[in-house]
XYZ file of C-alpha atoms in Angstrom:
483
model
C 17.407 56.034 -81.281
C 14.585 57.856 -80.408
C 13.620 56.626 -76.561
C 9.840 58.150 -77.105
C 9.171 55.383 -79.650
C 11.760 52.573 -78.197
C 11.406 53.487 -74.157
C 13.095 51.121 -72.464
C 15.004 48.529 -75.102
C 17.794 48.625 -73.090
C 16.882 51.135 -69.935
C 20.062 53.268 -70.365
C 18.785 55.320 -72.668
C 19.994 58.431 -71.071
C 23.378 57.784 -70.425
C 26.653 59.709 -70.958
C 27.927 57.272 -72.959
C 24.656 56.508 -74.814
C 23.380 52.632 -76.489
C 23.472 53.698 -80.044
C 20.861 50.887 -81.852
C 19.845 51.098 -85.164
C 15.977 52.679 -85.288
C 14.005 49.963 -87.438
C 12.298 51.365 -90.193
C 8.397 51.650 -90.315
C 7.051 48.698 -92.040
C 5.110 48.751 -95.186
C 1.755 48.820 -95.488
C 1.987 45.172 -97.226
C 4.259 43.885 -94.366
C 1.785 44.840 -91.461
C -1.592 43.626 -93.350
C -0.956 39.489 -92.776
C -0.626 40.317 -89.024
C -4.202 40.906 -88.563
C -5.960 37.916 -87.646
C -6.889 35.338 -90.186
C -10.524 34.949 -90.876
C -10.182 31.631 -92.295
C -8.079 28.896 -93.292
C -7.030 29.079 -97.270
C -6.694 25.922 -99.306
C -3.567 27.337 -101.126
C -2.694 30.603 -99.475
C 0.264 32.844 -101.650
C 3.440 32.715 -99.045
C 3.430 35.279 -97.036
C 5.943 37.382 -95.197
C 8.427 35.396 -92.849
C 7.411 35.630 -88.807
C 8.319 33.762 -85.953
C 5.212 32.674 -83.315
C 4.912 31.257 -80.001
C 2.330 27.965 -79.624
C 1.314 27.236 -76.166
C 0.556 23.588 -75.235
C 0.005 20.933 -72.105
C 4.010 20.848 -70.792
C 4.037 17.095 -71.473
C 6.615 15.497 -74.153
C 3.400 14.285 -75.798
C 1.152 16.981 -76.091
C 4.089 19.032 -77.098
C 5.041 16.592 -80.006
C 1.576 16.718 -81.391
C 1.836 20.708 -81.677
C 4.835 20.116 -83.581
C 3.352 18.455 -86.042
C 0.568 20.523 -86.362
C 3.425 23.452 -86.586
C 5.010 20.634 -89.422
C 1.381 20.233 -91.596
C 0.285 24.144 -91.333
C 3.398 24.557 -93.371
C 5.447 25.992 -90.524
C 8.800 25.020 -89.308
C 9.840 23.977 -85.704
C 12.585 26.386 -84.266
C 12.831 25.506 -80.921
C 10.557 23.233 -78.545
C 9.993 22.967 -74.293
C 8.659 20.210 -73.286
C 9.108 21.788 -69.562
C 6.522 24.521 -69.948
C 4.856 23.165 -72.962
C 5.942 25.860 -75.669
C 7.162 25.966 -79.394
C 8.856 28.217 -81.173
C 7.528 28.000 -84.595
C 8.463 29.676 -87.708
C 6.596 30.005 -90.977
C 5.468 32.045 -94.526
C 1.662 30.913 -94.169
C -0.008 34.271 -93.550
C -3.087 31.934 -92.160
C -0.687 29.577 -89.925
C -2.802 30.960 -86.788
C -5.465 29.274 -88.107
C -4.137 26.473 -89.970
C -1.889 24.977 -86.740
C -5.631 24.411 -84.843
C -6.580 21.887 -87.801
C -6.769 18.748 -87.202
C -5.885 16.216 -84.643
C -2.962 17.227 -83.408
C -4.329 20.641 -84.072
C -6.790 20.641 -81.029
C -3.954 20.282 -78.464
C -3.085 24.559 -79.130
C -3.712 26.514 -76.508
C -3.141 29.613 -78.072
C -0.077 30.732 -80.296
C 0.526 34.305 -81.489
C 3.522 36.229 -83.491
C 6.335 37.436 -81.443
C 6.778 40.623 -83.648
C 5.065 43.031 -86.138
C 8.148 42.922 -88.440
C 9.165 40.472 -90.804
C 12.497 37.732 -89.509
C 15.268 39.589 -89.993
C 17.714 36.100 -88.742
C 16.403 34.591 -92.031
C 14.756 31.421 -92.278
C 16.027 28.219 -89.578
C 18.030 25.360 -91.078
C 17.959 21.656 -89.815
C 21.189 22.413 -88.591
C 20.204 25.143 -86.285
C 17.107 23.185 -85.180
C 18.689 22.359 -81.404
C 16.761 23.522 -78.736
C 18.223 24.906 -75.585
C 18.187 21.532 -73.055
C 19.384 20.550 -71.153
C 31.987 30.950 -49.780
C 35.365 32.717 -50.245
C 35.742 34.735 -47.014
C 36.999 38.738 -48.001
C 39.880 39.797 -47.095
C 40.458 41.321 -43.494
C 41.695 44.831 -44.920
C 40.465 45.614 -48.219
C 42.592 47.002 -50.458
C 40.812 49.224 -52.663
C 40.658 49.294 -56.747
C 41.972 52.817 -58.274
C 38.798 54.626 -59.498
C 36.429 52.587 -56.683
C 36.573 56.019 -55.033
C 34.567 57.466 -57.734
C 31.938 54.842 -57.073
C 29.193 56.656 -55.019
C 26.804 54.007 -56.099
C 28.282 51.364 -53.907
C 28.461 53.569 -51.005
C 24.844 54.040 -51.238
C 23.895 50.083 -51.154
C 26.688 49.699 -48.485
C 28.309 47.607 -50.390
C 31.713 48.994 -49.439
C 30.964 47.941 -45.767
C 29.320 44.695 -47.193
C 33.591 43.661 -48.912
C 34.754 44.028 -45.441
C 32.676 40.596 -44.597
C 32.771 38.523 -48.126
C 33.749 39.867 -51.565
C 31.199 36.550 -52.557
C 31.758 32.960 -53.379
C 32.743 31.834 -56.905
C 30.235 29.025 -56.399
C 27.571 31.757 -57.079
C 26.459 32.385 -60.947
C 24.739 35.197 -62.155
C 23.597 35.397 -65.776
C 23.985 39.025 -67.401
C 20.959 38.145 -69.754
C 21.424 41.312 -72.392
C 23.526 42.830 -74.949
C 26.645 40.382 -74.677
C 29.393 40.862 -72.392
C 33.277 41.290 -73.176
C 34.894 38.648 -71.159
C 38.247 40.052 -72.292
C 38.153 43.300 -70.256
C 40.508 43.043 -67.473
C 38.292 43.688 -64.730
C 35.711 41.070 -66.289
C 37.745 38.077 -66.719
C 38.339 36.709 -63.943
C 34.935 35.976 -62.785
C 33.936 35.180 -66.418
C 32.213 31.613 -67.113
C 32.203 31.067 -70.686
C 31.063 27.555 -70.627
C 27.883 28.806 -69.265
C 27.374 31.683 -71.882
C 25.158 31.504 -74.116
C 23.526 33.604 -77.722
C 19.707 33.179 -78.174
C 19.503 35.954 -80.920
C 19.351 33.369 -83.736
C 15.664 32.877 -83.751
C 15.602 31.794 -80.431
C 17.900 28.646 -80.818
C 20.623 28.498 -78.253
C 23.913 28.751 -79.685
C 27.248 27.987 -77.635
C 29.477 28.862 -80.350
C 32.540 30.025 -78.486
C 32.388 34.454 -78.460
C 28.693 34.247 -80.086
C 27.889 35.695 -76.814
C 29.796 38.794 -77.045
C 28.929 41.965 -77.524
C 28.629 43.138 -81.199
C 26.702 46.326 -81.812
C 26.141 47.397 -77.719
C 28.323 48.019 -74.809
C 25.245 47.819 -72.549
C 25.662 44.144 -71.361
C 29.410 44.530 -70.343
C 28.760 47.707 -68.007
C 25.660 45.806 -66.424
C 28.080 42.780 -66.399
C 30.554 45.377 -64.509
C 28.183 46.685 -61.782
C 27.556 43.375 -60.917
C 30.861 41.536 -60.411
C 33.644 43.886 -61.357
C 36.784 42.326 -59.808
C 38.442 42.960 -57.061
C 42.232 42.441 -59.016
C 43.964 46.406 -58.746
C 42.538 47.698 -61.602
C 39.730 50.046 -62.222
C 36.622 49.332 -60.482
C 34.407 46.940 -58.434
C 31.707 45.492 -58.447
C 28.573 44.785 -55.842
C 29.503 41.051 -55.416
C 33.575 41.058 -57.164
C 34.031 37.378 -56.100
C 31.451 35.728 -57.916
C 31.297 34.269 -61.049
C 28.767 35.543 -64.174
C 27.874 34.507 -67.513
C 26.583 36.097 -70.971
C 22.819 35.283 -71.448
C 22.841 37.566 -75.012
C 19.491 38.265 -76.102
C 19.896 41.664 -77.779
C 20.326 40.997 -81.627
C 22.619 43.557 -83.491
C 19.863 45.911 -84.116
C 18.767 45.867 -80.588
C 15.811 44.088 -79.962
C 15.090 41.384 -77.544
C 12.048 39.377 -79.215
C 10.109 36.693 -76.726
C 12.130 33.755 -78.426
C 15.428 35.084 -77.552
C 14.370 36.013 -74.012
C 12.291 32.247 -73.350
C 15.598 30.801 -74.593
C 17.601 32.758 -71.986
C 15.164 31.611 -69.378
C 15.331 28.356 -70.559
C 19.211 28.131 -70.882
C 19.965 29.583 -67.461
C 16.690 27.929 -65.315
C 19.038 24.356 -66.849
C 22.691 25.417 -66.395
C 22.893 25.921 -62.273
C 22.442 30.317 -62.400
C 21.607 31.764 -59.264
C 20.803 35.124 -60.295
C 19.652 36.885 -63.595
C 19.556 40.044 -64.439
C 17.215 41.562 -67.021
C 17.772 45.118 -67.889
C 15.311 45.310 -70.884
C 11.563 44.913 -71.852
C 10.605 42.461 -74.692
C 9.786 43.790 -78.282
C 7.775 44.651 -79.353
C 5.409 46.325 -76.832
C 6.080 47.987 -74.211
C 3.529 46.696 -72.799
C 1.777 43.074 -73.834
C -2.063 42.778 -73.565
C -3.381 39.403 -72.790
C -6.777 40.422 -74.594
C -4.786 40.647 -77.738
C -4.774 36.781 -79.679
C -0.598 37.555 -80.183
C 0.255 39.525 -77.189
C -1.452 37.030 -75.134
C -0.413 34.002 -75.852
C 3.346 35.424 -75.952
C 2.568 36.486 -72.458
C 1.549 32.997 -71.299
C 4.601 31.651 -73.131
C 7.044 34.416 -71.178
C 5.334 33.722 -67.872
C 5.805 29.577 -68.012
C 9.443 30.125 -69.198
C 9.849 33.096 -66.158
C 8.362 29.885 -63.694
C 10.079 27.506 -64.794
C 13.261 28.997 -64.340
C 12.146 30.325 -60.239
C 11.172 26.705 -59.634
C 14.537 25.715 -60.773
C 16.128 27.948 -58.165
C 16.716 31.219 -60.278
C 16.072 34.657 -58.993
C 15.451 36.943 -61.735
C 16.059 40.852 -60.881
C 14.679 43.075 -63.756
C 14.775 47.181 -64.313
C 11.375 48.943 -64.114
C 11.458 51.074 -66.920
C 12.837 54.812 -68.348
C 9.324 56.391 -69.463
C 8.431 57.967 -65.853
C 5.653 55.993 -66.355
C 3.472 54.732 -63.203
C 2.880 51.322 -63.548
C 0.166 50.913 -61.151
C -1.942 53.268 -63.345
C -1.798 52.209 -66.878
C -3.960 54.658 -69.824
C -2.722 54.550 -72.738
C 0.696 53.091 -74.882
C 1.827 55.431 -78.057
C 5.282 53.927 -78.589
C 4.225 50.371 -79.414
C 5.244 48.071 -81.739
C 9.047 49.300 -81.902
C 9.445 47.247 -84.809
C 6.904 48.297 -87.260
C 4.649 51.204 -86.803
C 3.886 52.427 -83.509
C 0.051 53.358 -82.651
C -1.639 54.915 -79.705
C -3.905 52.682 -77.968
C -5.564 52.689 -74.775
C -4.405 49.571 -72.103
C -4.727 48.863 -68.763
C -3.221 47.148 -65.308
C -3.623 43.675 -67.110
C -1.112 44.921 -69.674
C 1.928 44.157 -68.677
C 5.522 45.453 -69.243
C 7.641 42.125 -69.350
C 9.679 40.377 -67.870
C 9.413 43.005 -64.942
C 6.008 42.296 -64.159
C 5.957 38.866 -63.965
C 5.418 37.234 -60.536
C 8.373 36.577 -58.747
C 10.768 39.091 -60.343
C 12.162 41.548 -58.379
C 11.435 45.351 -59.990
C 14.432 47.887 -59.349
C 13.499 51.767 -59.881
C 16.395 53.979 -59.718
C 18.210 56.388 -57.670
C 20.209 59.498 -57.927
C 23.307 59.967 -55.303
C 20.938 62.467 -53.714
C 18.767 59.491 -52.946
C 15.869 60.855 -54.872
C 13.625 59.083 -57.498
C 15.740 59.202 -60.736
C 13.607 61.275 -63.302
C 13.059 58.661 -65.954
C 12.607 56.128 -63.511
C 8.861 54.138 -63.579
C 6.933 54.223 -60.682
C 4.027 52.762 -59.504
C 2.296 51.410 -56.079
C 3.061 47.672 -54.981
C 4.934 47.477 -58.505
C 8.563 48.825 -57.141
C 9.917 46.154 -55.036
C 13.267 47.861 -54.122
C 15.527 51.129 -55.569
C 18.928 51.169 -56.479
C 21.562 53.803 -57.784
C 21.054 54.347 -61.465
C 22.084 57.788 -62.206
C 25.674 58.331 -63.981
C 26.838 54.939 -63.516
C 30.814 54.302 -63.685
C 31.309 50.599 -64.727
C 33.146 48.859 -67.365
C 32.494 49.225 -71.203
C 34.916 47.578 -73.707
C 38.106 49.151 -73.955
C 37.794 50.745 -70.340
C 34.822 52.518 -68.394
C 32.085 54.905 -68.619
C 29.130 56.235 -67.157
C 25.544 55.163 -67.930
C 21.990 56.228 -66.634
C 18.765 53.973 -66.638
C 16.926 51.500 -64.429
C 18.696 49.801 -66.596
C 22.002 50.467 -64.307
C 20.025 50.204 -61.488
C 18.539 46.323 -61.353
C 22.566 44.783 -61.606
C 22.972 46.519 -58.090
C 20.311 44.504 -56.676
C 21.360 42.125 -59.122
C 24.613 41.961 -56.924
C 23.070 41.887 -53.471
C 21.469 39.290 -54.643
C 24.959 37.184 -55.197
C 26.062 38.105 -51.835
C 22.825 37.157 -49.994
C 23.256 33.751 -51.851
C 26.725 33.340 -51.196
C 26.345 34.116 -47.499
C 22.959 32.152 -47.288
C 23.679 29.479 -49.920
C 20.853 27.158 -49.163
C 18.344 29.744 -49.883
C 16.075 29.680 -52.722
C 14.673 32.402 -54.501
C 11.867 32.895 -52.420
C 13.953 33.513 -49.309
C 16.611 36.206 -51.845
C 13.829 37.724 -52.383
C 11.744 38.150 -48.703
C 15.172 38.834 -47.421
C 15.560 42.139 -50.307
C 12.585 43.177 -49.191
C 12.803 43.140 -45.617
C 16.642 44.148 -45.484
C 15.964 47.356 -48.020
C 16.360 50.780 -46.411
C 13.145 52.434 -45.842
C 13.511 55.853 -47.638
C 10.458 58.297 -47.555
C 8.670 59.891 -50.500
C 10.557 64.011 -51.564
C 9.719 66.725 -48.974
C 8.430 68.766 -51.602
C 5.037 66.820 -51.905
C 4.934 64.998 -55.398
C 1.088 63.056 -55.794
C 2.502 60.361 -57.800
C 4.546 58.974 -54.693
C 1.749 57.423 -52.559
C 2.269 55.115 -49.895
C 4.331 54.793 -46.638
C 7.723 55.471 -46.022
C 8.032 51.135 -45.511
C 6.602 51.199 -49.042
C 5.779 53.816 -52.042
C 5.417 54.458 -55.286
C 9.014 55.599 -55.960
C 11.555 53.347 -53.612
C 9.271 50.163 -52.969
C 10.488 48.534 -50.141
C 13.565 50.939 -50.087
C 17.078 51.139 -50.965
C 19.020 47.883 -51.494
C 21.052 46.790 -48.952
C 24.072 45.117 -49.870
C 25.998 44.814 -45.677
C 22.665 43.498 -44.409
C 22.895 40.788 -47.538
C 26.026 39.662 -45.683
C 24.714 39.338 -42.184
C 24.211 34.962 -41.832
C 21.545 35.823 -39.388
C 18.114 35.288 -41.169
């Protein structure tokens, strides 16, 4: 997979043990012509290609069951509806179903609705059968015994997180969803903190499906060695993770040809916002852009639909970490985009700081850059002024991949750490919401100053720059139950 055209599916793109994805083929010149807008609704319009769109609505039962049949009479099928934040997930052949779901009565209650992809369904078309919605402090030991290859873990000595096991190794009443690739709850250092009835596959269209494994990896190893830096356990074997005691779940979202499409991620969102997670972690943008332009009709209104789903799930108590991004690319400072859509064609277009690289820069989610061991800015890391929150270790990564363990390098490995901190903070501070995780991150992160060898694209203070954010994640001061 080239990472110039797919820059941060997964953010470990550079990794020892690489993601191997399959590269989508361009589309066809016939594919990509019904996704520009329609300029009018056709009495009798030739089926077109099969897409998937978002349709934002009032979040009331009501208004959302009037956009469903307006979905229902432009000849579109319902995939998945939210009542909570007053989206559908519609499906449909009508290349004018833009235009055809505003007819009407029930028509006038759209917001906006847009395609979630430049590429045709590849899940095939949704059955009535699929059609169901996703609804819905252990003290540490006094001498810690360590794990065999924990040694070779530099990454936890840099978070403290070493110092942090001598106080609490986390409580199992903390869960963290590993919202990615899948996660193999068979490996030995994974399952005993694994929570299957909480897992979870929203790669079929969006529709959440608690078929028992569905939520295992398949094609990528990348959720299971997120799923390892996390919550490794602490049981004499191999390695452990930030927070070993508590418990975590698969959120997959990563279909087998490795893209996360706005359904699968709003059903993730969805799914754990309504089944008691604490954490999330999100080591991925959403395809098809890299970045998603609310003056674009599609990218817009699957922007609005991300952001309400992203809310919903704070309000309901979830703090959602996310990785920043392997391009080197300063978010504060947006110019241009040339590896956008992923799934089709790519183009080069000019954007801006309203264009925004989701979920990661979506209010309330807390944006990890990454660090080498020599505390330095990682060089594929994204950067950017008041867009890093905090920096963790994300260089050459040891955690768990099925089978045994290897190393990994991305943002990608750097979000779980903070991730992590996260689940101790919460276990240690359990009547915290995700406002107070996240103050507390911020506050508790080790200042670290921009290189000595002046670099312009690290501006700011040492408190707070381009590269580190607030600073290096803390894990020991997580652990402290003094506010």
């Amino acid at each position: 997979m080239s990472r110039s055209s797919r820059t941060r599916r997964l953010s470990a793109g550079l990794a020892v043990a690489a993601l191997a994805f399959t590269t989508a083929g361009a589309a066809t010149a016939a594919q990509a012509a019904p996704f520009a807008p329609s300029s009018g609704t056709t009495a009798a319009a030739e089926p077109g290609i099969l897409m998937n769109y978002v349709v934002n609505t009032k979040a009331t039962p009501a208004h959302v069951g009037r956009v469903e049949k307006a979905v229902e009479a432009a000849g579109g099928t319902v995939v998945a509806s939210y009542d909570e934040i007053g989206v559908v997930i519609a499906q449909s052949t009508n290349p004018n179903f833009r235009t055809d779901v505003r007819a009407g009565r029930n028509g006038r209650e759209v917001q906006s609705v847009g395609a979630t992809r430049t590429a045709p369904v590849s899940e095939g078309p949704v059955g009535a059968a699929k059609q169901a919605a996703a609804k819905g402090l252990n003290a540490g030991e006094s001498t810690v015994v360590p794990d065999p290859d924990e040694t070779k873990q530099w990454d936890m000595v840099q978070i403290k997180a070493d110092q942090a096991h001598q106080v609490t190794d986390g409580s199992k009443r903390v869960l963290v969803g590993v919202t990615d690739s899948g996660v193999d709850d068979q490996h030995p250092d994974l399952k005993p903190n694994f929570d299957a009835k909480n897992s979870v596959n929203c790669t079929g269209n969006g529709v959440a499906d608690t078929t028992p494994g569905g939520w295992r990896q398949t094609t990528s190893d990348h959720g299971t060695h997120v799923a390892g830096t996390i919550a490794a356990a602490r049981n004499g074997v191999g390695i452990v993770g930030v927070a070993p005691g508590v418990r975590i779940a698969s959120v997959k979202v990563v279909n087998d040809d490795g893209y996360i499409y706005p359904e699968y991620a709003i059903c993730g969102f969805i799914w754990a916002a309504q089944h008691d997670m604490d954490v999330t972690n999100h080591s991925y943008f959403i395809d098809p852009w890299m970045f998603w332009c609310d003056d674009d009709g599609d990218q817009g209104a699957v922007q609005e639909s991300v952001r309400r789903a992203m809310d919903y799930q704070t309000k309901k108590g979830v703090l959602s970490v996310a990785a920043a991004g392997n391009s080197n690319y300063d978010l504060a400072n947006k110019t241009t985009d040339t590896s956008s859509p992923n799934d089709s064609t790519a183009v080069t277009r000019q954007i801006n700081n309203d264009c925004l690289d989701i979920p990661t820069e979506l209010p309330g989610v807390i944006t990890v850059a990454s660090t080498t061991q020599a505390r330095a800015k990682s060089s594929f890391s994204n950067f950017g002024l008041g867009k890093i929150d905090v920096a963790a270790p994300g260089s050459a990564i040891l955690s768990t991949i099925p089978g045994g363990y290897g190393t990994k390098s991305g943002t990608s490995m750097a979000s779980p750490h903070v991730a992590g901190v996260a689940a101790l903070m919460k276990s240690t501070h359990p009547w915290w919401g995700p406002r107070d995780l996240e103050k507390a991150l911020l506050r508790q992160a080790d200042d670290t100053a921009c290189p000595t060898t002046p670099d312009a694209r690290c501006t700011g203070t040492t408190a707070n720059n381009a590269f580190f954010g607030e600073g290096i994640a803390d894990a020991l001061d997580a652990v402290n139950r003094i506010r």
